[in-house]
Coordinates of C-alpha atoms in Angstrom, one line a residue:
M136 CA -2.2 55.0 -57.0
K137 CA -3.0 58.7 -56.9
K138 CA -6.6 59.4 -55.8
N139 CA -7.1 62.1 -58.4
L140 CA -6.1 59.8 -61.2
I141 CA -8.8 57.4 -60.3
Q142 CA -11.4 60.1 -60.2
K143 CA -10.1 61.4 -63.5
Y144 CA -10.0 58.2 -65.5
N145 CA -12.8 56.2 -63.9
V146 CA -15.3 56.4 -66.8
P147 CA -17.4 53.9 -68.7
G148 CA -15.3 52.1 -71.3
P149 CA -14.9 48.9 -73.3
R150 CA -12.8 45.9 -72.3
Y151 CA -11.6 45.6 -76.0
T152 CA -12.0 42.0 -76.7
S153 CA -12.6 43.4 -80.2
Y154 CA -12.4 46.6 -82.2
P155 CA -14.9 47.9 -83.2
T156 CA -16.7 47.0 -80.0
V157 CA -20.1 45.3 -80.5
P158 CA -22.3 48.5 -79.9
Y159 CA -20.4 50.2 -82.8
W160 CA -20.9 47.5 -85.4
N161 CA -22.3 48.7 -88.6
E162 CA -25.0 46.2 -89.1
L163 CA -26.5 47.9 -92.1
L164 CA -23.4 47.1 -94.2
F165 CA -23.3 43.5 -93.0
S166 CA -24.7 40.4 -94.6
K167 CA -24.3 36.6 -94.2
D168 CA -22.9 36.5 -97.7
L169 CA -20.2 39.0 -96.8
W170 CA -19.4 37.1 -93.7
V171 CA -18.9 33.9 -95.6
E172 CA -16.7 35.7 -98.1
T173 CA -14.4 37.0 -95.4
L174 CA -14.5 33.6 -93.6
K175 CA -13.2 31.9 -96.8
R176 CA -10.6 34.5 -97.4
S177 CA -9.2 34.3 -93.8
F178 CA -9.4 30.5 -93.9
N179 CA -7.4 30.3 -97.1
E180 CA -4.8 32.7 -95.7
S181 CA -4.3 31.0 -92.4
N182 CA -5.5 27.4 -92.3
S183 CA -2.2 25.8 -93.5
T184 CA 0.1 28.2 -91.5
E185 CA -1.5 28.7 -88.1
G186 CA -4.8 26.8 -88.1
I187 CA -8.1 28.1 -86.7
S188 CA -9.8 28.6 -83.3
L189 CA -13.1 27.3 -82.2
Y190 CA -15.1 28.9 -79.5
I191 CA -18.1 26.7 -78.4
H192 CA -20.7 28.2 -76.2
L193 CA -22.5 25.8 -73.8
P194 CA -25.2 28.0 -72.3
F195 CA -26.8 25.9 -69.6
C196 CA -26.5 26.5 -65.9
E197 CA -28.3 24.8 -63.0
S198 CA -28.5 28.0 -61.0
L199 CA -28.2 31.7 -61.7
C200 CA -25.0 33.5 -60.5
T201 CA -26.0 37.2 -60.0
F202 CA -22.6 38.6 -60.9
C203 CA -22.8 37.1 -64.4
G204 CA -23.3 39.0 -67.7
C205 CA -23.0 36.0 -70.0
N206 CA -25.7 34.4 -72.2
K207 CA -27.1 31.5 -70.3
R208 CA -30.2 29.3 -69.8
I209 CA -31.0 28.2 -66.3
T210 CA -32.3 24.7 -66.0
K211 CA -31.9 21.5 -64.0
N212 CA -33.3 19.4 -66.9
H213 CA -30.3 17.6 -68.4
N214 CA -32.4 16.3 -71.3
V215 CA -31.4 19.6 -73.0
E216 CA -27.9 18.3 -73.5
H217 CA -28.4 15.9 -76.4
P218 CA -30.3 18.2 -78.8
Y219 CA -27.9 21.0 -78.1
I220 CA -24.8 18.9 -78.9
E221 CA -26.6 17.7 -82.1
A222 CA -27.2 21.3 -83.2
L223 CA -23.6 22.3 -82.5
L224 CA -22.4 19.5 -84.7
K225 CA -24.8 20.4 -87.5
E226 CA -23.6 24.0 -87.3
W227 CA -20.0 22.7 -87.6
D228 CA -21.0 20.7 -90.6
L229 CA -22.4 23.8 -92.3
Y230 CA -19.0 25.6 -91.8
C231 CA -17.0 22.6 -93.0
E232 CA -19.0 22.5 -96.2
L233 CA -18.3 26.2 -96.8
L234 CA -14.5 25.8 -96.0
E235 CA -14.0 23.0 -98.6
K236 CA -10.6 22.0 -97.2
K237 CA -10.2 20.1 -94.0
P238 CA -9.8 22.7 -91.1
V239 CA -6.6 22.5 -89.0
I240 CA -7.7 23.3 -85.4
K241 CA -5.2 25.1 -83.2
E242 CA -7.5 26.1 -80.4
I243 CA -10.8 24.9 -78.9
H244 CA -12.3 26.6 -76.0
L245 CA -15.5 25.5 -74.3
G246 CA -17.2 28.5 -72.6
G247 CA -20.6 29.2 -71.0
G248 CA -22.8 29.1 -69.3
T249 CA -21.4 26.0 -67.6
P250 CA -19.6 23.6 -69.9
T251 CA -19.4 21.1 -67.0
F252 CA -23.2 21.0 -67.0
F253 CA -22.8 18.5 -69.8
S254 CA -22.0 14.8 -69.1
S255 CA -18.6 13.3 -70.0
E256 CA -20.4 11.3 -72.7
H257 CA -21.9 14.4 -74.3
L258 CA -18.6 16.3 -74.1
E259 CA -16.8 13.4 -75.8
K260 CA -19.5 13.2 -78.5
L261 CA -19.1 16.9 -79.2
I262 CA -15.2 16.9 -79.5
H263 CA -15.2 13.6 -81.4
G264 CA -17.7 15.1 -83.8
I265 CA -15.7 18.3 -84.3
L266 CA -12.4 16.4 -84.8
S267 CA -13.9 13.9 -87.2
K268 CA -14.0 16.7 -89.8
A269 CA -10.7 18.4 -88.9
K270 CA -7.1 17.9 -88.0
K271 CA -5.2 19.0 -84.9
A272 CA -2.4 21.6 -85.4
P273 CA 1.0 20.4 -84.2
K274 CA 0.8 22.7 -81.2
Y275 CA -2.9 22.8 -80.5
E276 CA -4.4 24.1 -77.2
F277 CA -7.7 22.9 -76.0
S278 CA -9.3 24.5 -72.9
F279 CA -12.5 24.7 -71.0
E280 CA -14.2 26.5 -68.1
G281 CA -15.1 24.3 -65.2
H282 CA -17.6 25.0 -62.3
P283 CA -15.9 23.6 -59.1
N284 CA -19.3 22.5 -57.8
N285 CA -20.2 20.2 -60.6
T286 CA -16.9 19.3 -62.4
T287 CA -16.4 15.6 -62.0
K288 CA -13.2 13.6 -62.2
S289 CA -14.8 11.7 -65.1
Q290 CA -15.2 14.9 -67.1
L291 CA -11.6 16.0 -66.4
Q292 CA -10.4 12.6 -67.4
S293 CA -12.5 12.4 -70.6
L294 CA -11.5 15.9 -71.8
Y295 CA -7.8 15.2 -71.0
G296 CA -8.1 12.1 -73.2
L297 CA -9.4 14.2 -76.0
G298 CA -6.4 16.6 -75.8
F299 CA -7.5 19.2 -73.3
R300 CA -4.6 20.4 -71.2
R301 CA -5.9 23.7 -69.8
V302 CA -8.9 24.3 -67.5
S303 CA -10.1 27.4 -65.7
F304 CA -12.2 27.2 -62.6
G305 CA -14.5 30.1 -61.6
V306 CA -13.6 31.0 -58.0
Q307 CA -14.8 34.6 -57.7
D308 CA -14.4 35.0 -53.9
Y309 CA -14.4 32.7 -50.9
S310 CA -16.3 35.0 -48.5
E311 CA -19.7 33.5 -47.6
T312 CA -21.2 37.0 -47.5
V313 CA -20.1 37.7 -51.0
Q314 CA -21.0 34.2 -52.3
N315 CA -24.6 34.7 -50.9
A316 CA -24.9 38.1 -52.6
I317 CA -23.9 36.7 -56.0
H318 CA -25.7 33.4 -55.5
R319 CA -22.5 31.3 -56.0
I320 CA -22.1 29.2 -52.9
Q321 CA -18.8 27.4 -53.4
P322 CA -16.7 26.1 -50.6
F323 CA -12.9 26.2 -50.8
H324 CA -13.0 22.4 -50.5
N325 CA -14.8 22.1 -53.9
V326 CA -12.2 24.2 -55.6
A327 CA -9.3 22.4 -54.0
K328 CA -10.8 19.0 -55.0
V329 CA -11.1 19.8 -58.7
T330 CA -7.7 21.6 -58.8
F331 CA -5.9 18.5 -57.3
W332 CA -7.8 16.2 -59.6
A333 CA -6.7 18.2 -62.6
K334 CA -3.1 18.2 -61.4
E335 CA -3.2 14.5 -60.7
I336 CA -4.6 13.8 -64.2
G337 CA -1.9 15.8 -65.9
Y338 CA -3.4 19.2 -66.9
T339 CA -0.4 21.5 -67.6
S340 CA -2.3 24.8 -67.1
I341 CA -4.8 25.2 -64.4
G342 CA -6.4 28.6 -64.0
H343 CA -8.6 30.2 -61.3
D344 CA -10.8 33.2 -62.0
I345 CA -11.1 35.8 -59.2
I346 CA -13.2 38.9 -59.2
F347 CA -12.6 42.1 -57.3
G348 CA -15.3 44.8 -56.8
L349 CA -18.1 42.3 -56.0
P350 CA -21.0 43.4 -53.7
F351 CA -20.1 43.5 -50.0
Q352 CA -16.5 42.5 -50.8
K353 CA -14.0 43.8 -48.3
L354 CA -10.2 44.1 -48.5
E355 CA -9.8 41.2 -46.1
D356 CA -12.0 39.0 -48.4
V357 CA -9.6 39.6 -51.4
V358 CA -6.6 38.9 -49.2
D359 CA -8.2 35.7 -47.8
T360 CA -9.2 34.5 -51.3
I361 CA -5.7 35.0 -52.7
E362 CA -4.1 33.3 -49.7
K363 CA -6.3 30.3 -50.2
T364 CA -5.6 30.4 -54.0
K365 CA -1.8 30.5 -53.2
S366 CA -2.1 27.2 -51.3
L367 CA -3.5 25.5 -54.5
H368 CA -0.8 27.0 -56.7
P369 CA -2.8 27.4 -60.0
D370 CA -0.6 28.1 -63.1
R371 CA -2.5 31.3 -64.1
L372 CA -5.1 33.6 -62.7
A373 CA -7.6 36.0 -64.1
F374 CA -8.1 38.8 -61.6
Y375 CA -11.1 40.6 -63.1
S376 CA -12.8 43.8 -62.2
Y377 CA -16.5 43.1 -61.6
A378 CA -18.4 44.6 -64.6
H379 CA -21.6 46.1 -63.2
V380 CA -24.0 46.3 -66.2
P381 CA -27.5 45.8 -64.8
W382 CA -29.1 47.4 -67.8
I383 CA -28.2 44.5 -70.0
K384 CA -31.3 42.3 -70.4
G385 CA -31.1 38.9 -68.7
N386 CA -27.7 39.3 -67.1
G387 CA -29.0 38.4 -63.7
Q388 CA -27.2 41.2 -61.8
R389 CA -29.8 41.7 -59.0
G390 CA -30.2 40.9 -55.4
F391 CA -28.0 43.7 -54.3
K392 CA -28.0 47.5 -54.6
D393 CA -25.5 49.8 -56.3
S394 CA -24.5 51.1 -52.9
D395 CA -23.4 47.5 -52.0
I396 CA -20.6 47.6 -54.6
P397 CA -17.1 48.9 -53.8
K398 CA -16.3 51.9 -56.0
D399 CA -13.5 54.2 -57.0
E400 CA -10.6 54.3 -54.5
E401 CA -12.1 51.4 -52.4
K402 CA -12.4 49.2 -55.5
R403 CA -9.0 50.1 -56.8
Q404 CA -7.4 49.3 -53.4
L405 CA -8.8 45.7 -53.7
Y406 CA -6.9 45.4 -57.0
E407 CA -3.7 47.0 -55.9
V408 CA -3.4 44.8 -52.7
G409 CA -4.4 41.7 -54.7
K410 CA -1.9 42.4 -57.4
N411 CA 0.9 42.9 -54.9
L412 CA 0.1 39.7 -53.2
L413 CA 0.1 37.8 -56.5
S414 CA 3.4 39.4 -57.4
K415 CA 4.9 38.3 -54.1
N416 CA 3.8 34.7 -54.8
G417 CA 5.5 34.5 -58.2
Y418 CA 2.6 35.6 -60.5
H419 CA 3.5 38.0 -63.3
E420 CA 1.0 40.5 -64.7
I421 CA 0.1 39.6 -68.3
G422 CA -1.9 42.2 -70.3
M423 CA -5.0 43.4 -68.5
D424 CA -6.4 41.4 -65.5
H425 CA -4.3 38.3 -66.0
F426 CA -1.4 36.8 -64.1
A427 CA 0.7 33.7 -64.7
L428 CA 3.6 31.8 -63.3
E429 CA 6.8 31.8 -65.4
E430 CA 6.4 28.3 -66.5
D431 CA 2.9 28.9 -67.9
S432 CA 2.4 29.3 -71.7
L433 CA 0.7 32.7 -71.1
F434 CA 3.8 34.1 -69.6
E435 CA 5.9 32.7 -72.4
S436 CA 3.7 34.3 -75.1
F437 CA 3.7 37.6 -73.3
K438 CA 7.5 37.6 -73.0
N439 CA 7.8 36.5 -76.7
K440 CA 5.3 39.2 -77.8
T441 CA 3.0 36.5 -79.3
L442 CA 0.1 37.0 -76.8
H443 CA -3.3 37.3 -78.5
R444 CA -6.6 38.7 -77.4
N445 CA -10.1 38.0 -78.9
F446 CA -13.6 37.3 -77.8
M447 CA -12.3 34.4 -75.7
G448 CA -10.0 36.8 -73.8
Y449 CA -6.2 36.3 -73.7
S450 CA -4.7 33.4 -75.6
S451 CA -1.1 32.1 -75.8
S452 CA -1.7 31.1 -79.4
K453 CA -2.8 33.5 -82.1
T454 CA -5.1 32.6 -85.0
Q455 CA -6.5 34.8 -87.6
L456 CA -9.8 33.0 -87.9
M457 CA -12.0 32.1 -84.9
V458 CA -15.3 30.3 -85.5
G459 CA -17.9 30.6 -82.8
L460 CA -20.4 27.8 -82.5
G461 CA -23.6 27.8 -80.4
V462 CA -26.1 30.3 -79.2
S463 CA -24.8 34.0 -79.1
S464 CA -21.2 33.0 -80.1
I465 CA -19.2 35.5 -82.0
S466 CA -16.9 34.6 -84.9
D467 CA -13.9 36.6 -86.0
S468 CA -12.4 36.3 -89.5
W469 CA -10.1 39.4 -88.7
Y470 CA -11.8 41.2 -91.6
S471 CA -15.3 40.8 -90.1
F472 CA -17.3 39.8 -87.0
A473 CA -20.4 37.7 -86.9
Q474 CA -22.7 36.9 -84.0
N475 CA -25.1 34.0 -83.7
V476 CA -28.7 34.4 -82.6
K477 CA -29.2 34.8 -78.8
T478 CA -32.0 32.4 -77.9
I479 CA -31.8 28.7 -78.1
E480 CA -35.2 28.5 -79.9
E481 CA -33.9 30.8 -82.7
Y482 CA -30.7 28.8 -82.9
Y483 CA -32.5 25.5 -83.3
E484 CA -34.7 27.0 -86.0
C485 CA -31.8 28.2 -88.1
I486 CA -30.0 24.8 -87.7
Q487 CA -33.1 22.9 -88.8
K488 CA -33.3 25.1 -91.9
E489 CA -29.5 24.3 -92.5
E490 CA -28.7 28.0 -92.2
L491 CA -25.8 29.6 -90.4
P492 CA -27.4 31.1 -87.2
V493 CA -25.7 34.4 -87.7
Y494 CA -28.0 37.4 -87.1
R495 CA -25.6 40.4 -87.0
G496 CA -22.0 41.5 -87.6
H497 CA -19.6 44.0 -88.8
I498 CA -17.3 44.3 -91.9
L499 CA -14.0 46.0 -90.8
T500 CA -12.9 49.0 -92.8
S501 CA -9.2 49.7 -93.6
E502 CA -9.3 52.3 -90.7
D503 CA -10.9 49.7 -88.4
L504 CA -8.1 47.2 -89.2
I505 CA -5.3 49.7 -88.3
I506 CA -6.9 50.8 -85.1
R507 CA -7.7 47.2 -84.1
Q508 CA -4.0 46.4 -84.4
H509 CA -3.0 49.3 -82.2
I510 CA -5.5 48.4 -79.5
L511 CA -4.4 44.7 -79.7
N512 CA -0.7 45.8 -79.3
L513 CA -1.6 47.9 -76.3
M514 CA -3.7 45.2 -74.7
C515 CA -1.2 42.4 -75.3
Q516 CA 2.2 44.1 -75.2
F517 CA 1.6 47.4 -73.4
Q518 CA 3.0 49.3 -76.4
T519 CA 2.3 50.2 -80.0
S520 CA 4.1 52.0 -82.8
W521 CA 3.3 53.9 -86.0
K522 CA 6.7 53.8 -87.6
N523 CA 5.5 52.6 -91.0
E524 CA 2.7 53.6 -93.3
D525 CA 0.6 50.5 -92.5
T526 CA 0.1 51.7 -89.0
Y527 CA -0.8 55.3 -89.8
F528 CA -4.4 56.6 -90.0
E529 CA -5.7 60.1 -90.7
E530 CA -6.7 61.1 -87.2
L531 CA -3.6 59.8 -85.5
P532 CA -2.2 63.3 -84.7
E533 CA -5.4 64.0 -82.7
V534 CA -5.1 60.7 -80.9
I535 CA -1.5 61.5 -79.9
A536 CA -2.5 65.0 -78.7
Q537 CA -5.0 63.4 -76.4
L538 CA -2.5 60.8 -75.2
E539 CA 0.0 63.6 -74.2
E540 CA -2.3 64.3 -71.3
M541 CA -1.7 60.7 -70.1
Q542 CA 2.0 61.2 -70.6
K543 CA 1.9 64.2 -68.3
D544 CA 0.1 62.0 -65.7
G545 CA 2.9 59.5 -65.8
L546 CA 0.8 56.7 -67.4
I547 CA 2.7 56.4 -70.8
T548 CA 5.7 57.6 -72.7
I549 CA 5.4 58.8 -76.3
K550 CA 8.8 58.7 -78.0
N551 CA 10.2 57.9 -81.5
Q552 CA 6.7 57.2 -82.9
K553 CA 6.0 54.7 -80.1
I554 CA 3.7 54.5 -77.1
T555 CA 4.9 52.5 -74.1
V556 CA 2.5 51.9 -71.1
L557 CA 4.3 52.5 -67.8
E558 CA 3.7 50.5 -64.7
A559 CA 1.5 53.3 -63.3
G560 CA -0.5 53.2 -66.6
K561 CA -1.3 49.5 -66.7
P562 CA -4.5 49.8 -64.6
F563 CA -5.6 52.4 -67.1
V564 CA -4.9 50.5 -70.3
R565 CA -8.6 50.5 -71.2
N566 CA -8.5 54.4 -71.1
I567 CA -5.4 54.4 -73.2
C568 CA -7.1 52.2 -75.8
M569 CA -10.1 54.5 -75.7
A570 CA -7.9 57.3 -77.1
F571 CA -7.6 55.2 -80.3
D572 CA -11.3 54.4 -80.5
L573 CA -12.5 56.8 -83.2
L574 CA -16.0 55.3 -83.3
L575 CA -16.5 56.0 -79.6
K576 CA -15.2 59.5 -80.1
R577 CA -17.4 60.2 -83.1
K578 CA -20.6 59.1 -81.4
A579 CA -20.5 59.1 -77.6
P580 CA -23.1 56.7 -76.2
E581 CA -26.4 58.2 -75.2
T582 CA -27.3 55.4 -72.8
A583 CA -25.2 53.1 -70.5
L584 CA -23.1 50.7 -72.6
F585 CA -20.0 49.8 -70.8
S586 CA -18.8 49.1 -67.2
M587 CA -16.5 51.5 -65.4
T588 CA -12.8 51.3 -66.3
V589 CA -11.6 51.4 -62.6

């Protein structure tokens, strides 16, 4: 990759799990009543055709990983499990009462925190409770995030029995130096054990999450991590860029200095070498930061142009409505976003009052909806088009003028009212999407909001 391109395009930018991005939500025009209105509209439009998605946030962790920017609560007290599961099921009850018809669930994802902090019994109680008021879609996909240090065979077996077929294990990096810096001591043996258990039980999609750009990480660390990963042959991989956002309250990114983190050309080399190694071992690049074997559903959906992206990341199954349950979860009705309160205490208080724990959100304008689709197209298909009126917006000519610079740099082609991201442009897809981000252009951030794009 050309050095000058890295210097030119390495700027702070969103990862576009949504548009508008959270810092640009218009909270003044949002209300719970409007959220419920769009929720019902989206549910009625999509429940019988594609079903809905559920994202369930399980925030507890036994120890703090200092690379993590997620919402979590650190505790070794497992007495917190029962009241939290009860609250989740009460929140689900509130939604089911609003939706009137029985929901058809196409997708459930358990995220965290550490979902495998919870016992098999509590995970079973949660899923049984969810499904007691819903039906499974014919081609449903249930998935969860597992911590290799505490995922048990019993948990894997229990969730498999409930219909889960996909699991992703957080690997990050196998270097002891890196693991010490990010407070994630996790031997290869632990990852191998849970991976083989999942294969033995019958999981059809096993994923590993790897991060490049971590503190003290060297090129040989990335190579070693991918070589070890190759030996376990997971079906898909997330190969993420470490998002250094120490200004976000409570994210735990401490214990190392900015100077300890690979930057610019050094960081990009970690990605390029890692990507080439993955490609040599049969993994195909899917969207941004994701790779999959040909037999995995993520590759199939990318090939068939049905890949979807939302607050859960990439998904092989698209739903118009995603309901987020639990502390800090974000829901998406396509027409609006709604986020739950961020502390467990506030969450419990809302549930006890039988109130939806939503505290902020955004109602999408007609312009938002068009731009959102363009960004989704670029993120999922590496192309987008404005050949019909539904995909045109007033400031599109200015956007195209800005993108022409990227065409000169060999990142994209603009032809016949269509943008195609070239191979050289894939590492810069966030920058390409930023050209469409009118809200970001109209009001540049005055303080740090986003991680660097490279």
